Amino acid sequence: MSTDTLLSVDNVTRRFGGLVANANVSITVRRGEILGLIGPNGAGKSTLFNLVAGTFAPNEGRIMFEGEDITTLSAPLRCQRGIARTFQVPRSFDSMSVLDNVMVGGFVRARSAAAARDIAYETLEFAALAHRAGASAGDLTPPEKRRLEVARALATKPKLLLLDEVMTGLTPSEARLGVELVRKVRDQGVTVVMVEHVMEIVMPLVDRAVVLNLGTVLAEGRPHDVVRNDAVITAYLGERHRAA
Ligand code: ADP
Ligand code: MG
């Protein structure tokens, strides 16, 4: 393993009954990069995030973070080590304020409520959501909720941030703000893995892309090459992309 490897997923398999959601998946995430994880619905992208974040363990294989085996570590312990994630379906605490939601993330590093609040404010400023700090999370618009998910994850001060379809349903101008936020996060030294479907958004943003299909890695490489890969066009992008 090279020293610039932050995360490596080695031959990981995860089954749900008879269904193999991830089959012998191996990927490497380099420190400081933005990696795009793409592929059709049901390909196993969210399952891979769940395996990395510790929601559940793989049936086979190994997950290494900063050179240490975290395969059986609990989700809270992985979060302490610096792995944060958003959920494809936002999971805000709707009766709590936006600030309090982000404080939940802040408590991962903070020793006091005051310190967690400071982190939360700082993160809300960073995520351009500070003007909604006092609102109930339940009153946020869908794009604001996605931003809240990102802010709560960032408040844990992660080394690795897993973003699961955070740009879905955004207008083009909202998506531009989202792209700007992801770049800012990376510029702070955070490594990002993002699942995203809109190629126009994800391809200019990522350094590398991995394509999952039917639970296996179909292709990986520079975005420019991946979108020209015949197997990727056939399984996922469709023929209109070949023309484009
Ligand atoms: P993607 O995020 O790429 O759309 P998922 O990882 O959500 O794909 O799902 C991959 C496959 O695994 C799907 O067939 C899905 O129904 C199944 N799956 C995912 N999570 C679970 C679960 N917790 N229990 C049972 N089946 C699951
Ligand atoms: Mg998914």
Tab-separated table of C-alpha atoms and ligand atoms in Angstrom:
chain	number	residue	atom	x	y	z
A	1	MET	CA	0.000	0.000	0.000
A	2	SER	CA	1.482	3.331	-1.027
A	3	THR	CA	1.698	6.099	1.569
A	4	ASP	CA	-0.778	8.305	-0.269
A	5	THR	CA	-3.490	5.654	0.106
A	6	LEU	CA	-6.115	6.775	2.607
A	7	LEU	CA	-8.635	3.969	2.195
A	8	SER	CA	-8.419	0.598	0.597
A	9	VAL	CA	-11.289	-1.793	0.133
A	10	ASP	CA	-9.859	-5.242	-0.582
A	11	ASN	CA	-11.989	-7.948	-2.193
A	12	VAL	CA	-15.084	-7.035	-0.270
A	13	THR	CA	-18.274	-9.049	-0.652
A	14	ARG	CA	-21.597	-8.205	0.979
A	15	ARG	CA	-24.680	-10.368	0.588
A	16	PHE	CA	-28.294	-9.730	1.521
A	17	GLY	CA	-29.832	-13.195	1.543
A	18	GLY	CA	-29.245	-14.523	-1.948
A	19	LEU	CA	-28.450	-11.101	-3.380
A	20	VAL	CA	-24.811	-10.110	-3.769
A	21	ALA	CA	-24.793	-6.305	-3.388
A	22	ASN	CA	-20.986	-6.047	-3.518
A	23	ALA	CA	-18.999	-8.903	-5.091
A	24	ASN	CA	-15.240	-8.870	-4.649
A	25	VAL	CA	-15.010	-5.103	-4.773
A	26	SER	CA	-11.541	-3.593	-4.520
A	27	ILE	CA	-10.979	0.152	-4.617
A	28	THR	CA	-8.267	2.490	-3.440
A	29	VAL	CA	-8.859	6.076	-2.375
A	30	ARG	CA	-5.867	8.405	-2.415
A	31	ARG	CA	-5.354	11.107	0.143
A	32	GLY	CA	-6.607	14.482	-1.111
A	33	GLU	CA	-8.518	13.298	-4.147
A	34	ILE	CA	-12.136	13.592	-5.179
A	35	LEU	CA	-13.227	10.149	-6.346
A	36	GLY	CA	-16.488	9.720	-8.234
A	37	LEU	CA	-18.425	6.516	-7.626
A	38	ILE	CA	-20.933	6.014	-10.410
A	39	GLY	CA	-23.146	3.304	-11.837
A	40	PRO	CA	-26.795	2.353	-12.295
A	41	ASN	CA	-29.339	2.094	-9.497
A	42	GLY	CA	-28.818	-1.088	-7.525
A	43	ALA	CA	-25.142	-1.311	-8.524
A	44	GLY	CA	-24.067	-1.394	-4.870
A	45	LYS	CA	-22.796	2.171	-4.366
A	46	SER	CA	-24.665	2.901	-1.133
A	47	THR	CA	-23.811	-0.590	0.127
A	48	LEU	CA	-20.132	0.203	-0.389
A	49	PHE	CA	-20.559	3.439	1.604
A	50	ASN	CA	-22.297	1.479	4.362
A	51	LEU	CA	-19.401	-0.978	4.441
A	52	VAL	CA	-16.813	1.810	4.634
A	53	ALA	CA	-18.751	3.792	7.246
A	54	GLY	CA	-19.415	0.687	9.342
A	55	THR	CA	-23.205	0.476	9.099
A	56	PHE	CA	-22.631	-3.232	8.565
A	57	ALA	CA	-19.655	-5.494	7.976
A	58	PRO	CA	-18.709	-7.336	4.799
A	59	ASN	CA	-19.166	-11.108	4.520
A	60	GLU	CA	-15.689	-11.315	3.036
A	61	GLY	CA	-12.803	-8.977	2.450
A	62	ARG	CA	-10.968	-6.272	4.302
A	63	ILE	CA	-11.222	-2.498	4.703
A	64	MET	CA	-8.077	-0.530	5.570
A	65	PHE	CA	-8.048	3.130	6.636
A	66	GLU	CA	-4.736	4.933	7.149
A	67	GLY	CA	-2.995	1.589	7.080
A	68	GLU	CA	-5.124	0.023	9.792
A	69	ASP	CA	-7.705	-2.722	9.464
A	70	ILE	CA	-11.130	-1.238	10.293
A	71	THR	CA	-13.235	-4.087	8.860
A	72	THR	CA	-14.947	-4.885	12.156
A	73	LEU	CA	-14.766	-1.473	13.804
A	74	SER	CA	-18.099	0.100	14.836
A	75	ALA	CA	-19.499	3.086	12.936
A	76	PRO	CA	-18.906	5.537	15.832
A	77	LEU	CA	-15.266	4.447	16.107
A	78	ARG	CA	-14.781	4.885	12.363
A	79	CYS	CA	-16.294	8.344	12.648
A	80	GLN	CA	-13.779	9.164	15.388
A	81	ARG	CA	-10.993	7.987	13.114
A	82	GLY	CA	-12.175	10.419	10.461
A	83	ILE	CA	-14.762	8.775	8.226
A	84	ALA	CA	-17.967	10.765	7.728
A	85	ARG	CA	-20.866	10.166	5.402
A	86	THR	CA	-24.171	11.549	4.240
A	87	PHE	CA	-27.228	9.386	3.643
A	88	GLN	CA	-28.846	9.077	0.240
A	89	VAL	CA	-32.166	9.816	1.929
A	90	PRO	CA	-31.404	12.727	4.296
A	91	ARG	CA	-31.636	11.776	7.954
A	92	SER	CA	-31.995	15.046	9.792
A	93	PHE	CA	-33.436	15.319	13.295
A	94	ASP	CA	-36.475	17.265	12.110
A	95	SER	CA	-37.740	18.544	15.453
A	96	MET	CA	-34.302	19.966	16.280
A	97	SER	CA	-32.809	23.204	14.994
A	98	VAL	CA	-30.342	23.210	12.144
A	99	LEU	CA	-27.648	24.311	14.598
A	100	ASP	CA	-28.420	21.439	16.976
A	101	ASN	CA	-28.332	18.956	14.098
A	102	VAL	CA	-24.831	20.082	13.205
A	103	MET	CA	-23.784	20.106	16.880
A	104	VAL	CA	-24.446	16.356	16.873
A	105	GLY	CA	-21.532	16.113	14.455
A	106	GLY	CA	-19.502	18.637	16.460
A	107	PHE	CA	-19.645	16.448	19.566
A	108	VAL	CA	-17.437	13.876	17.853
A	109	ARG	CA	-14.447	16.195	18.482
A	110	ALA	CA	-15.702	18.689	21.079
A	111	ARG	CA	-15.310	18.223	24.833
A	112	SER	CA	-18.151	20.606	25.746
A	113	ALA	CA	-21.477	21.837	24.388
A	114	ALA	CA	-19.947	25.278	23.883
A	115	ALA	CA	-17.146	23.836	21.791
A	116	ALA	CA	-19.597	21.715	19.778
A	117	ARG	CA	-21.700	24.842	19.169
A	118	ASP	CA	-18.634	26.755	17.967
A	119	ILE	CA	-17.789	23.971	15.533
A	120	ALA	CA	-21.419	23.869	14.358
A	121	TYR	CA	-21.553	27.626	13.667
A	122	GLU	CA	-18.234	27.554	11.896
A	123	THR	CA	-19.375	24.609	9.749
A	124	LEU	CA	-22.716	26.246	8.926
A	125	GLU	CA	-20.836	29.358	7.758
A	126	PHE	CA	-18.582	27.175	5.638
A	127	ALA	CA	-21.584	25.363	4.136
A	128	ALA	CA	-23.475	28.623	3.479
A	129	LEU	CA	-26.305	27.576	5.774
A	130	ALA	CA	-25.663	29.858	8.760
A	131	HIS	CA	-28.713	31.986	7.923
A	132	ARG	CA	-30.871	28.890	8.688
A	133	ALA	CA	-29.149	28.022	12.004
A	134	GLY	CA	-32.251	28.723	14.089
A	135	ALA	CA	-34.764	27.043	11.804
A	136	SER	CA	-36.235	23.631	12.518
A	137	ALA	CA	-34.517	21.063	10.321
A	138	GLY	CA	-38.000	19.863	9.343
A	139	ASP	CA	-38.698	23.268	7.765
A	140	LEU	CA	-35.747	23.176	5.385
A	141	THR	CA	-36.216	22.857	1.636
A	142	PRO	CA	-34.911	19.593	0.120
A	143	PRO	CA	-31.695	21.229	-1.187
A	144	GLU	CA	-31.110	22.840	2.229
A	145	LYS	CA	-31.606	19.433	3.867
A	146	ARG	CA	-28.888	17.943	1.691
A	147	ARG	CA	-26.610	20.798	2.657
A	148	LEU	CA	-27.426	20.114	6.313
A	149	GLU	CA	-26.389	16.478	5.822
A	150	VAL	CA	-23.073	17.668	4.455
A	151	ALA	CA	-22.622	20.180	7.286
A	152	ARG	CA	-23.346	17.591	9.978
A	153	ALA	CA	-20.792	15.252	8.407
A	154	LEU	CA	-18.220	18.048	8.115
A	155	ALA	CA	-18.686	19.033	11.756
A	156	THR	CA	-17.115	15.698	12.698
A	157	LYS	CA	-13.918	17.049	11.064
A	158	PRO	CA	-13.414	14.064	8.795
A	159	LYS	CA	-10.411	12.975	6.786
A	160	LEU	CA	-12.684	11.095	4.403
A	161	LEU	CA	-16.128	12.354	3.401
A	162	LEU	CA	-18.584	10.038	1.638
A	163	LEU	CA	-21.293	11.952	-0.236
A	164	ASP	CA	-24.252	9.862	-1.408
A	165	GLU	CA	-26.179	11.696	-4.138
A	166	VAL	CA	-26.071	15.080	-2.427
A	167	MET	CA	-26.750	16.929	-5.688
A	168	THR	CA	-29.837	14.934	-6.650
A	169	GLY	CA	-32.825	17.145	-7.392
A	170	LEU	CA	-30.893	20.402	-7.340
A	171	THR	CA	-31.467	23.125	-9.927
A	172	PRO	CA	-28.413	23.936	-12.067
A	173	SER	CA	-27.570	26.980	-9.945
A	174	GLU	CA	-27.947	25.005	-6.696
A	175	ALA	CA	-25.777	22.274	-8.183
A	176	ARG	CA	-23.105	24.875	-8.994
A	177	LEU	CA	-23.098	25.892	-5.322
A	178	GLY	CA	-22.835	22.219	-4.397
A	179	VAL	CA	-19.834	21.752	-6.677
A	180	GLU	CA	-18.212	24.840	-5.152
A	181	LEU	CA	-18.758	23.407	-1.658
A	182	VAL	CA	-17.185	20.051	-2.577
A	183	ARG	CA	-14.143	21.860	-4.013
A	184	LYS	CA	-13.830	23.950	-0.839
A	185	VAL	CA	-14.002	20.796	1.276
A	186	ARG	CA	-11.216	19.191	-0.733
A	187	ASP	CA	-9.155	22.378	-0.573
A	188	GLN	CA	-9.298	22.031	3.213
A	189	GLY	CA	-7.523	18.700	2.879
A	190	VAL	CA	-10.535	16.402	3.123
A	191	THR	CA	-10.621	13.421	0.767
A	192	VAL	CA	-13.998	13.011	-0.924
A	193	VAL	CA	-15.791	10.035	-2.438
A	194	MET	CA	-19.034	11.035	-4.112
A	195	VAL	CA	-21.890	9.113	-5.665
A	196	GLU	CA	-23.556	11.225	-8.310
A	197	HIS	CA	-25.649	10.523	-11.393
A	198	VAL	CA	-25.427	13.740	-13.376
A	199	MET	CA	-22.295	13.303	-15.487
A	200	GLU	CA	-22.114	17.009	-16.336
A	201	ILE	CA	-21.711	17.709	-12.611
A	202	VAL	CA	-19.530	14.865	-11.514
A	203	MET	CA	-17.064	14.453	-14.364
A	204	PRO	CA	-15.497	17.948	-14.270
A	205	LEU	CA	-15.278	17.723	-10.479
A	206	VAL	CA	-13.621	14.371	-9.825
A	207	ASP	CA	-9.975	13.372	-10.184
A	208	ARG	CA	-10.849	9.724	-10.808
A	209	ALA	CA	-13.987	7.701	-11.279
A	210	VAL	CA	-14.914	4.143	-10.330
A	211	VAL	CA	-17.890	2.535	-12.043
A	212	LEU	CA	-19.872	-0.119	-10.189
A	213	ASN	CA	-22.279	-2.393	-11.995
A	214	LEU	CA	-24.123	-5.407	-10.555
A	215	GLY	CA	-21.970	-5.216	-7.445
A	216	THR	CA	-18.617	-5.313	-9.211
A	217	VAL	CA	-16.109	-2.736	-10.420
A	218	LEU	CA	-16.730	-2.326	-14.142
A	219	ALA	CA	-14.135	0.347	-14.821
A	220	GLU	CA	-11.949	2.923	-13.128
A	221	GLY	CA	-9.692	5.698	-14.251
A	222	ARG	CA	-9.647	9.323	-15.298
A	223	PRO	CA	-13.162	10.691	-15.899
A	224	HIS	CA	-12.272	11.460	-19.502
A	225	ASP	CA	-11.427	7.811	-20.156
A	226	VAL	CA	-14.192	6.274	-18.074
A	227	VAL	CA	-16.991	8.023	-19.982
A	228	ARG	CA	-15.519	6.696	-23.239
A	229	ASN	CA	-15.281	3.107	-21.991
A	230	ASP	CA	-17.533	0.871	-24.098
A	231	ALA	CA	-18.619	-1.313	-21.175
A	232	VAL	CA	-19.552	1.788	-19.147
A	233	ILE	CA	-21.578	3.230	-22.007
A	234	THR	CA	-23.413	-0.045	-22.507
A	235	ALA	CA	-24.136	-0.719	-18.821
A	236	TYR	CA	-24.793	2.777	-17.581
A	237	LEU	CA	-24.372	5.896	-19.664
A	238	GLY	CA	-26.284	4.843	-22.756
A	239	GLU	CA	-25.677	5.470	-26.405
A	240	ARG	CA	-26.495	9.187	-26.305
A	241	HIS	CA	-23.241	9.595	-24.359
A	242	ARG	CA	-21.272	7.871	-27.067
A	243	ALA	CA	-22.488	10.489	-29.510
A	244	ALA	CA	-21.764	13.340	-27.059
B	1	ADP	P1	-27.010	1.779	-5.330
B	1	ADP	O1	-26.705	2.681	-4.183
B	1	ADP	O2	-25.880	1.620	-6.284
B	1	ADP	O3	-28.275	2.161	-6.026
B	1	ADP	P2	-27.444	-0.200	-3.245
B	1	ADP	O4	-26.131	-0.404	-2.629
B	1	ADP	O5	-28.422	0.665	-2.525
B	1	ADP	O6	-27.261	0.305	-4.753
B	1	ADP	O7	-28.156	-1.589	-3.476
B	1	ADP	C1	-27.512	-2.689	-4.096
B	1	ADP	C2	-28.422	-3.904	-3.967
B	1	ADP	O8	-28.434	-4.346	-2.621
B	1	ADP	C3	-29.867	-3.627	-4.344
B	1	ADP	O9	-30.377	-4.750	-5.005
B	1	ADP	C4	-30.530	-3.391	-3.006
B	1	ADP	O10	-31.893	-3.717	-3.059
B	1	ADP	C5	-29.747	-4.315	-2.099
B	1	ADP	N1	-29.673	-3.817	-0.723
B	1	ADP	C6	-29.016	-2.700	-0.329
B	1	ADP	N2	-29.104	-2.534	1.000
B	1	ADP	C7	-29.841	-3.577	1.451
B	1	ADP	C8	-30.296	-3.987	2.760
B	1	ADP	N3	-29.982	-3.283	3.847
B	1	ADP	N4	-31.042	-5.105	2.841
B	1	ADP	C9	-31.348	-5.829	1.738
B	1	ADP	N5	-30.946	-5.503	0.487
B	1	ADP	C10	-30.219	-4.407	0.343
B	2	MG	MG	-27.586	4.393	-3.567
